[in-house]
Amino acid sequence: MSEAARTPAERTPAERTPVMADVARLAGVSHQTVSRVVNGQHNLRPETRERVLEAIRQLGYRRNTAARALVTRRSATIGVIGSKAGFWGPSTVHRTIQAAGREAGYFVSSANLPSLTREELVDAISHLRDQSVEAIVLIGGTDDALEAARAQEDLGIPVVVVEGDETKTRWTVGVDQVAGAELGTSLLIELGHTEILHLGGPPSWTEARSRLAGFQNAMYAAGLHPAPAVTGDWSARSGYEAGRGIARRGDVSAVFCANDQMALGLLRALAEAGRSVPGEVSVVGFDDIPEAAYLIPPLTTVRQDFTAVGRRAIEIIQAALAGEPGPGRLIEPELVVRASTGAPGTRTDRASSRRWADA
């Protein structure tokens, strides 16, 4: 019989695209066992799982997601909405969600928006729904994002908001922003600072409000009255512009910044004004961007584990789709102490500044 006359079922696995039955036959297990391995179920003996995985590797088997979608009526696709702003934290979360989603067996469809306005968010969610996504991750905890997520709750699609407000939306994940701000502010207080200013983010962002709350909590707990915060827009430029005013003030010995980019701009403004850091003004940031350890001086900051946030978002989606309780939504922050903080009134000389430049 010619090759053309033979049906796909009559061909050997080497002659056609392998199917799940071929994997089961080679591994010596049932079709159902292979299905459980492919779909990430863990209630299998390790040796059985390894035998199936080895058969998959030998045959080069790949799951037919289109056929699976027809049978299960599930697309195995999740959507991710982010901003084109390019900040390191959200970008890291986005990359991690894509990787963790693929590892969990999902195709990830992304929508990167110029800005996270309500209109753009609604359009992006509608676009992803047209692709039959099973869930959506929205990176950016703005008020508009929370409203857009809340509007989807009655439509059966989980929308997980990264750094959202869990009192205002059903699914959210992120680092404990309040605790992180308390860590950074408490360090300054422990060093002896009492005249501490907060350089905050946009008030429409949940993260900015939470970090302001943590700052105020630490100040009040120490019996200190916080001065009104100065507000930026997360960018280094806004930190620099605010920093030019802060540098002229004699009533500020330390600044807790709501993110590292604004802290970076503040450091430049202080340097241009001849104000030494940490001698005259101590500075604490938030995020621990890769450049934080290489600023002059190296920046004390609150580290967020953005990789853990992205992976936790996928775990929450899996639990939501299975109708099961999800994992904890808050991830603990970590304080990273570097040379931008010190006791008040300890001036640094030019030699020490050169030492940081040479480090």
PDB file of C-alpha atoms in Angstrom, residues 123-133 136 157:
ATOM      1  CA  ASP A 123     -11.519  48.507  24.795  1.00  0.00           C
ATOM      2  CA  ALA A 124      -8.611  46.209  25.678  1.00  0.00           C
ATOM      3  CA  ILE A 125     -10.791  43.956  27.822  1.00  0.00           C
ATOM      4  CA  SER A 126     -13.377  43.772  25.029  1.00  0.00           C
ATOM      5  CA  HIS A 127     -10.643  42.878  22.530  1.00  0.00           C
ATOM      6  CA  LEU A 128      -9.344  40.084  24.759  1.00  0.00           C
ATOM      7  CA  ARG A 129     -12.847  38.775  25.427  1.00  0.00           C
ATOM      8  CA  ASP A 130     -13.317  38.500  21.647  1.00  0.00           C
ATOM      9  CA  GLN A 131     -10.333  36.125  21.720  1.00  0.00           C
ATOM     10  CA  SER A 132     -12.225  33.932  24.239  1.00  0.00           C
ATOM     11  CA  VAL A 133      -9.627  34.380  26.968  1.00  0.00           C
ATOM     12  CA  ILE A 136      -7.229  38.564  32.357  1.00  0.00           C
ATOM     13  CA  ILE A 157     -14.131  36.111  33.504  1.00  0.00           C
TER      14      ILE A 157
END
